[in-house]
Short mmCIF file of C-alpha atoms (C1' of nucleotides) in Angstrom, two decimals:
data_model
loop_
_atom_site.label_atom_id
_atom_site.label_comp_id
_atom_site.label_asym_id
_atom_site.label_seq_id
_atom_site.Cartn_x
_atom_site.Cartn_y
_atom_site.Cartn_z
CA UNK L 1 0.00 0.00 0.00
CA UNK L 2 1.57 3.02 -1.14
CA UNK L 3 0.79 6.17 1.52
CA UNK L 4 0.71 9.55 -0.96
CA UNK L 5 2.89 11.72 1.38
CA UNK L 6 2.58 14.96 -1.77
CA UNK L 7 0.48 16.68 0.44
CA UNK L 8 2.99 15.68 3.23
CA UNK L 9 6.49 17.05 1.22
CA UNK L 10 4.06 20.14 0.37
CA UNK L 11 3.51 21.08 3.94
CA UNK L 12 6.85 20.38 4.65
CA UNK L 13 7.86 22.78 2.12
CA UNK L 14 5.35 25.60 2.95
CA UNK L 15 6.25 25.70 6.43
CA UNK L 16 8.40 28.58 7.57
CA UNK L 17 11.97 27.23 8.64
CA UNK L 18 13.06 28.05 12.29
CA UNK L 19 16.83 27.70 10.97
CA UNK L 20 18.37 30.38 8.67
CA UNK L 21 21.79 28.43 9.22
CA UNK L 22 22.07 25.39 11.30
CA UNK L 23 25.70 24.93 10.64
CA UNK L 24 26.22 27.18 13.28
CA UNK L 25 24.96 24.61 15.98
CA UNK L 26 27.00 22.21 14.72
CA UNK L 27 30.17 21.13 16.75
CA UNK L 28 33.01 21.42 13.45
CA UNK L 29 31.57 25.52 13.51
CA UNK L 30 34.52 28.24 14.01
CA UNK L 31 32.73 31.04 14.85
CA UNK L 32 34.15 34.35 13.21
CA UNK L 33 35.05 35.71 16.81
CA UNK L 34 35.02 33.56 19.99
CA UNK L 35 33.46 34.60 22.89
CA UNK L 36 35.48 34.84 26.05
CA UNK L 37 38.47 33.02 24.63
CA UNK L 38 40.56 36.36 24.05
CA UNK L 39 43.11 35.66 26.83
CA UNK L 40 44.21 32.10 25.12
CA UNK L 41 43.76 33.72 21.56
CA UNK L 42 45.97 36.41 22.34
CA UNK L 43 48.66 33.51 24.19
CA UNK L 44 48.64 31.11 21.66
CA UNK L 45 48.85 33.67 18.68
CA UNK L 46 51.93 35.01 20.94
CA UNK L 47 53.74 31.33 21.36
CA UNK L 48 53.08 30.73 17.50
CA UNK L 49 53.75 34.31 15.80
CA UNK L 50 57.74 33.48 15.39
CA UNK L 51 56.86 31.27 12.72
CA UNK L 52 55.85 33.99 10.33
CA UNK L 53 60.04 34.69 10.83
CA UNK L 54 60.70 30.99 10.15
CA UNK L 55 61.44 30.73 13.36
CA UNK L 56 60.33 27.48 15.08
CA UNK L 57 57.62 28.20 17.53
CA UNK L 58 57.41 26.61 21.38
CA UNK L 59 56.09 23.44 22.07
CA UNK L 60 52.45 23.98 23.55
CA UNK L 61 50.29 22.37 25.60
CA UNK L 62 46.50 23.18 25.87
CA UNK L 63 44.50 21.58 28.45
CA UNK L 64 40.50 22.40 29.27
CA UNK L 65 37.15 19.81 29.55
CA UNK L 66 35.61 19.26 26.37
CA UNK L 67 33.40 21.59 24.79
CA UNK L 68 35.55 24.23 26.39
CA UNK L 69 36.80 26.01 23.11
CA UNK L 70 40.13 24.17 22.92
CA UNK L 71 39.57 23.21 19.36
CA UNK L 72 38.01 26.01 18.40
CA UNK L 73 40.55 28.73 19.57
CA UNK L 74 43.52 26.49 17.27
CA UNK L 75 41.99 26.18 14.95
CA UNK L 76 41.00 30.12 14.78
CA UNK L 77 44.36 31.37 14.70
CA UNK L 78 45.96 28.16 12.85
CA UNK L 79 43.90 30.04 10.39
CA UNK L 80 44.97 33.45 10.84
CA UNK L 81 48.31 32.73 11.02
CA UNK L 82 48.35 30.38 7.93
CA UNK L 83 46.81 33.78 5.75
CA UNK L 84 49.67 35.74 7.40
CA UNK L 85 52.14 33.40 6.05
CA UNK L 86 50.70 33.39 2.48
CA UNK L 87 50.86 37.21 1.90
CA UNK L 88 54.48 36.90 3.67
CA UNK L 89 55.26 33.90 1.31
CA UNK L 90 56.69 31.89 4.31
CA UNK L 91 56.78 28.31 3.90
CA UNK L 92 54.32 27.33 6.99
CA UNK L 93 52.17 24.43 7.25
CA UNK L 94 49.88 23.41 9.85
CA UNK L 95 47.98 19.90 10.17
CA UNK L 96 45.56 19.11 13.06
CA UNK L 97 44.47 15.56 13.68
CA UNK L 98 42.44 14.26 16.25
CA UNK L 99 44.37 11.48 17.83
CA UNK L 100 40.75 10.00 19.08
CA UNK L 101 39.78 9.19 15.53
CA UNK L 102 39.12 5.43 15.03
CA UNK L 103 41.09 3.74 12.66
CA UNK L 104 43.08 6.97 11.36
CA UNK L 105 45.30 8.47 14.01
CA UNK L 106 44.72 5.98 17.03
CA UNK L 107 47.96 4.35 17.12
CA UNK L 108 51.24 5.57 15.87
CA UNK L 109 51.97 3.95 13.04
CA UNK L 110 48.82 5.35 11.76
CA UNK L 111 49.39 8.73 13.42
CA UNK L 112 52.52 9.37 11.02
CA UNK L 113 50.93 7.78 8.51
CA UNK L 114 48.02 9.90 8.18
CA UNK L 115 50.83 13.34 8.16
CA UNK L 116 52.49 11.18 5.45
CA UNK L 117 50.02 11.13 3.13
CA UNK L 118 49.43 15.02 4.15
CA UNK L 119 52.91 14.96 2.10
CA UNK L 120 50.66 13.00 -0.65
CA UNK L 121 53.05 9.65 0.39
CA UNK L 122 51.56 6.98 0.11
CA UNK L 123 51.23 5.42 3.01
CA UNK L 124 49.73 1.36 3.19
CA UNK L 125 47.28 0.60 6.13
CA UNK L 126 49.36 -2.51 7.05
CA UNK L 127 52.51 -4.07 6.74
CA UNK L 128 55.42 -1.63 7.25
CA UNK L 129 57.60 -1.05 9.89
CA UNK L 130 56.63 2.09 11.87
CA UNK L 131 60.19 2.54 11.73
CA UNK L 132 59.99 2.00 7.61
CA UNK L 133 56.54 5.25 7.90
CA UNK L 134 58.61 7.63 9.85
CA UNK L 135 62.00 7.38 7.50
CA UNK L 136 59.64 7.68 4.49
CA UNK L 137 57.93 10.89 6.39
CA UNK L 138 61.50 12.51 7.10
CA UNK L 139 63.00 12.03 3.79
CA UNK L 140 59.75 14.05 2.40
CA UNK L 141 59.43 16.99 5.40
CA UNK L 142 63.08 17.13 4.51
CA UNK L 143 62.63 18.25 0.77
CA UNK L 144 62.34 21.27 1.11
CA UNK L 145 63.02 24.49 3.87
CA UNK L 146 59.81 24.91 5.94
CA UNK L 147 58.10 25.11 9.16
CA UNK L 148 55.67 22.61 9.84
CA UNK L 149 53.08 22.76 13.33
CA UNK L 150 51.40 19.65 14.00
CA UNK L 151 48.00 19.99 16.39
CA UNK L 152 47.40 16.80 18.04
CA UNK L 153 43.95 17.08 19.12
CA UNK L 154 42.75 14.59 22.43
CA UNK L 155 46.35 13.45 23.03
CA UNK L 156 45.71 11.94 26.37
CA UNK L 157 43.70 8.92 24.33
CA UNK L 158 46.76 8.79 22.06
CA UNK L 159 49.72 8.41 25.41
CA UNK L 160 46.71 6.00 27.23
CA UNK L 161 46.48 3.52 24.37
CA UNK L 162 50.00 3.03 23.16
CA UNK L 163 52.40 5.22 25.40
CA UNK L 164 54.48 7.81 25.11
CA UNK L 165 56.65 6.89 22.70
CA UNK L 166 55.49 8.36 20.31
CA UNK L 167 55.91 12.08 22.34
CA UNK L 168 59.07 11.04 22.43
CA UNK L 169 59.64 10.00 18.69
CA UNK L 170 58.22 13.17 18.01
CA UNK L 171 59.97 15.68 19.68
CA UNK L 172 62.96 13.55 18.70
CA UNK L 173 62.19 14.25 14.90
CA UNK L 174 63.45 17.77 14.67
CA UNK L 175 67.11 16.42 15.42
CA UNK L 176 66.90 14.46 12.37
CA UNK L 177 65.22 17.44 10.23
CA UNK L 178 67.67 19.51 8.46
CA UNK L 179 65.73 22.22 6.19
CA UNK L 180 62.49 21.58 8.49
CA UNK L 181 61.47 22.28 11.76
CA UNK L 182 58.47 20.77 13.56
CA UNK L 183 56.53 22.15 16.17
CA UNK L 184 54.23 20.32 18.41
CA UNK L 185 50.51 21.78 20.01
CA UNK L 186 49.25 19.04 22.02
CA UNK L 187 45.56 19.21 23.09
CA UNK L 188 44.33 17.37 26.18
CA UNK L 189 41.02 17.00 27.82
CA UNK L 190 42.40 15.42 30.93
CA UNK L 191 44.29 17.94 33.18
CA UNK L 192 46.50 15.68 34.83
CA UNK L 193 47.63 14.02 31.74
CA UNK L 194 51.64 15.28 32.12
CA UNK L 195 51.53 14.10 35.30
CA UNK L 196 52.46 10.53 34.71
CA UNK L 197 54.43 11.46 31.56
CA UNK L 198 58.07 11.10 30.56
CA UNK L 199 59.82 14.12 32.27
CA UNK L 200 62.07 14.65 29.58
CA UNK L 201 59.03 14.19 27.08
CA UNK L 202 57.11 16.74 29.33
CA UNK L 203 59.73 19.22 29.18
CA UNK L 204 60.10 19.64 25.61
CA UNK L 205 56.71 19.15 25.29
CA UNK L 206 55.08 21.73 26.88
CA UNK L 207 57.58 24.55 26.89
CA UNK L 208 54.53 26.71 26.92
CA UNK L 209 51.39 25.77 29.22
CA UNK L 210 47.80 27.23 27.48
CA UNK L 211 44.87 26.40 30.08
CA UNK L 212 40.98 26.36 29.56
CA UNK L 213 38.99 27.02 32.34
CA UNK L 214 35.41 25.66 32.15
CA UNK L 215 32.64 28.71 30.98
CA UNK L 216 29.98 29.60 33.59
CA UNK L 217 26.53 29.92 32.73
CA UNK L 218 26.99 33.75 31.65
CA UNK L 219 29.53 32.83 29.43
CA UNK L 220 27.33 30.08 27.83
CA UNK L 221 24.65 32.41 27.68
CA UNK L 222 26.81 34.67 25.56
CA UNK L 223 27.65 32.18 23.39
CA UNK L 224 24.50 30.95 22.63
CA UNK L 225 23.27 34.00 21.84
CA UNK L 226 25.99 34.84 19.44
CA UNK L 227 25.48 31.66 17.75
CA UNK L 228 21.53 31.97 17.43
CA UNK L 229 21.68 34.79 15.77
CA UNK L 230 23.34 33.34 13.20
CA UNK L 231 21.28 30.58 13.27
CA UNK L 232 17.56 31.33 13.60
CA UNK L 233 15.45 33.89 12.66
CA UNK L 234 14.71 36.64 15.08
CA UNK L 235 12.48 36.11 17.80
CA UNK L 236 11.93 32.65 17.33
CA UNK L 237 13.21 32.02 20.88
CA UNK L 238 11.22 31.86 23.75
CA UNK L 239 12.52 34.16 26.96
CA UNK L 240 14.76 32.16 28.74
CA UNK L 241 15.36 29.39 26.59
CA UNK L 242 19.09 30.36 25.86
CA UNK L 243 19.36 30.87 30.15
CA UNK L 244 18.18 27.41 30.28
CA UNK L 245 20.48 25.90 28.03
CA UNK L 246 23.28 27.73 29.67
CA UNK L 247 22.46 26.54 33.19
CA UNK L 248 22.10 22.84 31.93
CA UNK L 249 25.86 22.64 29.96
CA UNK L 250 27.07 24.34 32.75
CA UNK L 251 25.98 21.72 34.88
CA UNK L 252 27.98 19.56 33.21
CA UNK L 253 31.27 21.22 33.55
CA UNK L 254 30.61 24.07 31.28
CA UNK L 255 30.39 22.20 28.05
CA UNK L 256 29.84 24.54 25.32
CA UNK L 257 29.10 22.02 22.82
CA UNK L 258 26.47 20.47 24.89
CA UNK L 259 25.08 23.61 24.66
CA UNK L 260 24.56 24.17 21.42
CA UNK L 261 23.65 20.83 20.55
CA UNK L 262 20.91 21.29 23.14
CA UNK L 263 19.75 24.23 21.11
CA UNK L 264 19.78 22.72 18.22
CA UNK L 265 18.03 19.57 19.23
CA UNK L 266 15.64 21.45 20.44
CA UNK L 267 15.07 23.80 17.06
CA UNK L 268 14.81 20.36 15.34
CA UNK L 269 12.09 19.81 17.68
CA UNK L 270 9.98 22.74 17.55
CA UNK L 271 10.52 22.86 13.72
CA UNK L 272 8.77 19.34 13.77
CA UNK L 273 6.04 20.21 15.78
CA UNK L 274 5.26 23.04 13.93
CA UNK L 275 5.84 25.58 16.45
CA UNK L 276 6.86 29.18 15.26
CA UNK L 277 8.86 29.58 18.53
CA UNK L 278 11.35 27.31 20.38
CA UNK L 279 9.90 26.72 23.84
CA UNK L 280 11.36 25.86 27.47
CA UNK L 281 9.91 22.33 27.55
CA UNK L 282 11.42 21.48 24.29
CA UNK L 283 14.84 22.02 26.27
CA UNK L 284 13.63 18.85 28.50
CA UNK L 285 12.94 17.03 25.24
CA UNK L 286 15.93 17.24 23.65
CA UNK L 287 18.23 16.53 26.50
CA UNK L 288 15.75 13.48 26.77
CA UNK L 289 16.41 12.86 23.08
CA UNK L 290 19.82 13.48 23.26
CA UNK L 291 20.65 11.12 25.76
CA UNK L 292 18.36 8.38 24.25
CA UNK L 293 20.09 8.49 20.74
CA UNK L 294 23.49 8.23 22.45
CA UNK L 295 22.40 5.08 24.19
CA UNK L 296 20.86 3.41 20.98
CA UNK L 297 23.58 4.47 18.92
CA UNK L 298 25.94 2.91 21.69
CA UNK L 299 24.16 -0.20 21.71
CA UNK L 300 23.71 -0.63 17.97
CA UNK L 301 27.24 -0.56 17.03
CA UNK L 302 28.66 -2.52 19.90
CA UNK L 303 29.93 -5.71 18.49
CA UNK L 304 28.10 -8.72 18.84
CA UNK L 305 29.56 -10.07 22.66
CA UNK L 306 28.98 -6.90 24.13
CA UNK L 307 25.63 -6.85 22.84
CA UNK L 308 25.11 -10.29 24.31
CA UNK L 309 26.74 -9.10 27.42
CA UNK L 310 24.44 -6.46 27.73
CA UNK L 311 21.29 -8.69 26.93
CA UNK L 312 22.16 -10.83 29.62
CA UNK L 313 22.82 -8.05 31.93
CA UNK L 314 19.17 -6.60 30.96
CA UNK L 315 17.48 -10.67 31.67
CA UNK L 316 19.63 -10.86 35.01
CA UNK L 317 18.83 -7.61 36.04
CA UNK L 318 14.69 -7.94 36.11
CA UNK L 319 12.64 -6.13 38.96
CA UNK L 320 16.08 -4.14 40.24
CA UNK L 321 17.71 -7.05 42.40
CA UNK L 322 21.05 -6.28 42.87
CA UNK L 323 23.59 -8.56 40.52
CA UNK L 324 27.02 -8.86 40.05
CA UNK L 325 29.52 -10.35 37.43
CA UNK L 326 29.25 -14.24 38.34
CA UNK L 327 25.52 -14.12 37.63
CA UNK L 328 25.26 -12.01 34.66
CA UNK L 329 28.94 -14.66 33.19
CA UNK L 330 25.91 -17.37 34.30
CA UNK L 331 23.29 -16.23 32.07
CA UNK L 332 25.42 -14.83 29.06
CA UNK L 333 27.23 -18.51 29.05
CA UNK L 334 23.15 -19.27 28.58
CA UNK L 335 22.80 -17.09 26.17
CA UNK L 336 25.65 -18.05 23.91
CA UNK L 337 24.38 -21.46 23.78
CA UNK L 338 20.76 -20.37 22.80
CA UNK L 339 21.92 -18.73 19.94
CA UNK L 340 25.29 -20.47 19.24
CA UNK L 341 27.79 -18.15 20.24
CA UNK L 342 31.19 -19.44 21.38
CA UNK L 343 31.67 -17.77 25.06
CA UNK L 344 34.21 -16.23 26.04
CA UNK L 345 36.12 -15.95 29.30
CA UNK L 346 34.97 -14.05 32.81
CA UNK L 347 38.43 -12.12 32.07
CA UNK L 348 37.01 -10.71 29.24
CA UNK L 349 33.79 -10.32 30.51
CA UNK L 350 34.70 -8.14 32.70
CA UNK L 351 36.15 -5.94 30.76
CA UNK L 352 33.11 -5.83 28.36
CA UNK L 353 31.06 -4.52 31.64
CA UNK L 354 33.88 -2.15 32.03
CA UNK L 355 33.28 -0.78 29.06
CA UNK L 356 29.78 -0.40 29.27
CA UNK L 357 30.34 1.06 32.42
CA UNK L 358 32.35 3.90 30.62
CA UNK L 359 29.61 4.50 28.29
CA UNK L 360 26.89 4.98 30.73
CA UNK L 361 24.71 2.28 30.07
CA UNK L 362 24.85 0.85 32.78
CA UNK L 363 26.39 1.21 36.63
CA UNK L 364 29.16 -1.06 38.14
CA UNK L 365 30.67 -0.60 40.71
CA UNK L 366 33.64 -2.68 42.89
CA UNK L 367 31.98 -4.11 46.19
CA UNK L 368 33.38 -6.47 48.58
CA UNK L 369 31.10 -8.55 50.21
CA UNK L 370 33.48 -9.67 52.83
CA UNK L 371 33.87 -13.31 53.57
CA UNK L 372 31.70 -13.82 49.86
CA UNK L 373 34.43 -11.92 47.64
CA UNK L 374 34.44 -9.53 45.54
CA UNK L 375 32.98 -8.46 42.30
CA UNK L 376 31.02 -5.50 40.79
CA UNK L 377 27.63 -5.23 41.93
CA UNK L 378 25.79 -4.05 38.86
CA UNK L 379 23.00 -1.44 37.53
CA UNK L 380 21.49 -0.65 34.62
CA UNK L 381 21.43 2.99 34.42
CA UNK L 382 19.12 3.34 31.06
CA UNK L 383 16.25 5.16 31.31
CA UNK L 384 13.42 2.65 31.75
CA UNK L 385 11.37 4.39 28.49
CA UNK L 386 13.93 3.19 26.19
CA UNK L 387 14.48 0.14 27.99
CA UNK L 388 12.06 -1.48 25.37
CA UNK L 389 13.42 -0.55 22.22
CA UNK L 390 17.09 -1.29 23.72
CA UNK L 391 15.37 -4.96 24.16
CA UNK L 392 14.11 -5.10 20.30
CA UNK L 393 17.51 -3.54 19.21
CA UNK L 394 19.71 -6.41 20.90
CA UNK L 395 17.24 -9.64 19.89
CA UNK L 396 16.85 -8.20 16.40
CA UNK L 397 20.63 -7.98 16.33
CA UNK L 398 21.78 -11.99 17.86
CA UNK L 399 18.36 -13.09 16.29
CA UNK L 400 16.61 -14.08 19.52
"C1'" DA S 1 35.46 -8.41 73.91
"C1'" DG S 2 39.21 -7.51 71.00
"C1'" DG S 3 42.54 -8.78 67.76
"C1'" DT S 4 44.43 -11.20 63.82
"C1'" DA S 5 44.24 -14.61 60.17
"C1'" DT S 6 41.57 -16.65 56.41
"C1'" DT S 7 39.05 -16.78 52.58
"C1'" DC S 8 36.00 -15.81 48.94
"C1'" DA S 9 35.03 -14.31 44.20
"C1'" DC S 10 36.28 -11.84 41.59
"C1'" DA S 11 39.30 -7.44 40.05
"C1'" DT S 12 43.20 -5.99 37.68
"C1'" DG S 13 47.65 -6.45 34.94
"C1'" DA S 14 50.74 -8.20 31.67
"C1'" DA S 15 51.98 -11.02 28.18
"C1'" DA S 16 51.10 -14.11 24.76
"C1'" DC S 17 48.21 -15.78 21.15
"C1'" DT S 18 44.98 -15.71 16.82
"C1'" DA S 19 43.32 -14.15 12.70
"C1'" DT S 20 43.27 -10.82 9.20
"C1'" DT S 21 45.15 -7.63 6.13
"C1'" DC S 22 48.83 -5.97 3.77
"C1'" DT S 23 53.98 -5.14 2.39
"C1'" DC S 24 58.55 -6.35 0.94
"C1'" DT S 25 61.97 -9.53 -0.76
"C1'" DG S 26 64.11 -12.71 -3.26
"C1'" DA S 27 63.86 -17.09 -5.78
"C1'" DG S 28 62.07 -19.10 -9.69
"C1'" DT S 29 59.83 -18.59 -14.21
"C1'" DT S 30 58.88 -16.65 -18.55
"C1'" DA S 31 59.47 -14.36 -22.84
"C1'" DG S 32 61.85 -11.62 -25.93
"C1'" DG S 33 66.33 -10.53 -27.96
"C1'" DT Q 1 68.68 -10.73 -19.44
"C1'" DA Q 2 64.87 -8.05 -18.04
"C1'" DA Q 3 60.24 -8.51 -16.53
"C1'" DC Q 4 57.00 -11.00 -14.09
"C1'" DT Q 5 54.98 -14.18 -10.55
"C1'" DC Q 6 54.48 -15.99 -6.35
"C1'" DA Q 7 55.53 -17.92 -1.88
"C1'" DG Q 8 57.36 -16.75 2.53
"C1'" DA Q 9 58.71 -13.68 6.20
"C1'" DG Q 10 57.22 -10.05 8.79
"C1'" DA Q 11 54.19 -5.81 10.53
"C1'" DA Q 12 50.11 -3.65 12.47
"C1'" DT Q 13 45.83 -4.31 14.75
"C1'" DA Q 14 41.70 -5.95 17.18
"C1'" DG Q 15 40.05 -9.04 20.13
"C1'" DT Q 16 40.98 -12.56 23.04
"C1'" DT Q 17 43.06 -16.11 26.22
"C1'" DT Q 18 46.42 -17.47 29.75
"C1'" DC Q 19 48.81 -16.80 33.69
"C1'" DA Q 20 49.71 -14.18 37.78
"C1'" DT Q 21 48.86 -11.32 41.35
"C1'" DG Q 22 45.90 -8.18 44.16
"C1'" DT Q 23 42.19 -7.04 47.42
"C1'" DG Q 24 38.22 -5.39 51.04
"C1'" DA Q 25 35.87 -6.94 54.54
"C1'" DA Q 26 32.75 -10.71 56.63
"C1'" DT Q 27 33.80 -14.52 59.16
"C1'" DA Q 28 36.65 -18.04 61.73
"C1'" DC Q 29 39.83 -18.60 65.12
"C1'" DC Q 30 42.58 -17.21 69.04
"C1'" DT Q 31 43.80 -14.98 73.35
"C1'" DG Q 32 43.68 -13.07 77.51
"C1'" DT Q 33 40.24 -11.18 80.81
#
DNA sequence: AGGTATTCACATGAAACTATTCTCTGAGTTAGG
DNA sequence: TAACTCAGAGAATAGTTTCATGTGAATACCTGT
């Protein structure tokens, strides 16, 4: 039966759009100026302005809780200072990768790989030496007289996965450069990450020290505003809308781009109602939505074990008894042999509840029951409205 | 009663293993001169 | 003899397994009063 959804597209199309330009929601926007960020503009254009001389510029070292303008600050005056440099004619380049990126710059062979092919080297996914990658990236950096300033964005997840060697091969790099120098701006979200770092690696590392201090509500609200203008049309936003969205991302250590994804969320959902004005409750809506779609998005792509993990978790865990790892290892070894899984060891399964831990699905915690042991006493910390779908999800999934 | 020793049921760490994907190298093969 | 093919050695990586060691506190076991 086909549904004629004309009359549907036309309404769609008649209807007055909330957005003039949602980009500016969006979390990869550089706004033109950046609000309350001068201080670290002015520092970081400071540390990097000797390479418009060719001079190499200081290490530097950015710290600051996500969402709190770290990326968005480099990336502003990478861009300023990369213009300067073309009207100068000065032979500056500047790459930023995010170190967190799956399966292009989480490791280091693929790290130097990815500034290889930068070079346009061609660089295979597999087989060489990471010894082989960085020769090959050398010989080409070394071509020519330049200065080259690498932004390694999330570094902490880099160092935590696979050390600090690569810091170390790094820094090392400009001994072996003759025509080129390298400079390093390292961007972490976790303050203390230097702490339990190389010291020599720290040293050269962070010759200059750039910190981010979470924004307050105010400053949220000032953001927000400067953002919706660009994005809406006027007066589409109910009073104190933008004072709620500031008060709930500063909640959560002032995370500007929870923020504005808030806002935009909740746009999305007025827009779909049909409502000519963004409301307060639509705020509550979106954060609901918000958090939802994380969840099911988590759960979708987990690979198949954790989703069986997590199915057994859900059939331990009925009417909110407390349970812990031997009984939900019980019931997923059940579960495997329902639907033909191989099982796999308590080891590993509890590192699978680890990780669901870290996504906030669900709650465990380390408990020692004395004279019974010790294991993780665990909680599902979904919201019980979704707790359906999340059901349909997994047994569509292992075919239950 | 108060103190210490045990003991449970895992947690947590490190290293080794497996399977897959992909490269490089050099031996053997082929085809043209 | 140069070009080609192809097997074998070796890397990177994700996901595990194996082995080893750690651990918080309820209980069992003393000990002296």
């Amino acid at each position: 039966m086909k549904k004629d959804l004309g009359v549907f597209f036309d309404n769609y199309l008649n209807k007055q759009p909330l957005f003039l330009d949602k980009k500016a929601l969006q979390s990869n926007f550089t706004p033109a100026n950046i609000t309350h960020r001068d201080e670290q503009i002015e520092h970081l254009a400071a540390v990097l302005a000797p390479a418009l001389r060719m001079d190499k510029p200081s290490n530097i070292f950015m710290y600051g809780k996500t969402g709190s303008g770290k990326t968005c600050v480099s990336k502003h005056v990478t861009e300023q200072i990369l213009e300067a440099a073309q009207k100068k004619k000065v032979n500056l380049h500047i790459y930023y990768l995010n170190c967190k990126l799956k399966k292009v710059a989480d490791t280091e062979y693929r790290l130097i790989a990815e500034l290889a092919r930068n070079f346009h080297i061609h660089i295979p996914s597999t087989g060489l030496p990471t010894e082989d990658v960085y020769k090959r990236f050398v010989e080409q950096l070394d071509k020519e007289e330049k200065l080259v300033i690498l932004i390694l964005d999330e570094i902490d997840q880099l160092v935590s996965k696979t050390g600090d060697g690569i810091l170390y091969n790094l820094t090392r790099l400009n001994g072996e450069l003759k025509k080129c120098q390298l400079s390093i701006i390292g961007i972490s979200n976790d303050l203390m990450f230097t702490d339990n770092l190389d010291p020599r690696i720290k040293s050269s590392l962070s010759e200059e020290e750039l910190v981010f201090p979470p924004y307050n509500a105010l400053q949220l609200q000032d953001i927000l505003r400067a953002r919706a203008e660009i994005a809406f049309k006027n007066n589409i936003l109910e009073s104190g809308v933008i004072e709620k969205c500031a008060a709930y991302a500063a909640r959560e250590h002032g995370d500007a781009r929870r923020a504005l994804e808030l806002l935009r969320v909740s746009g999305e959902l007025a827009e779909r109602k049909n409502q000519d004005k963004i409301k307060i409750n639509d705020i509550d809506e979106a954060e609901e939505k918000i958090e939802k779609d994380r969840v099911l998005d988590i759960v979708k792509t987990q690979p198949k074990q954790s989703q069986i993990a997590l199915y057994s978790i859900m059939h331990t865990c009925n009417n909110g008894k407390q349970i812990f790892t031997g009984d939900v290892y019980e019931q997923y070894k059940e579960v495997c042999k329902i639907i033909g899984y191989k099982p796999l060891t308590q080891r590993r399964m509890g590192d699978i509840i680890a990780e669901l831990d870290m996504f906030g699905i669900i709650n465990a915690r380390v408990v020692s029951k004395g004279r019974y042991g010790r294991t993780k006493e665990i909680n599902i910390a979904i919201p019980s409205n979704s707790l359906d779908k999340i059901n349909v999800i997994l047994k569509e999934g292992l075919g239950i």
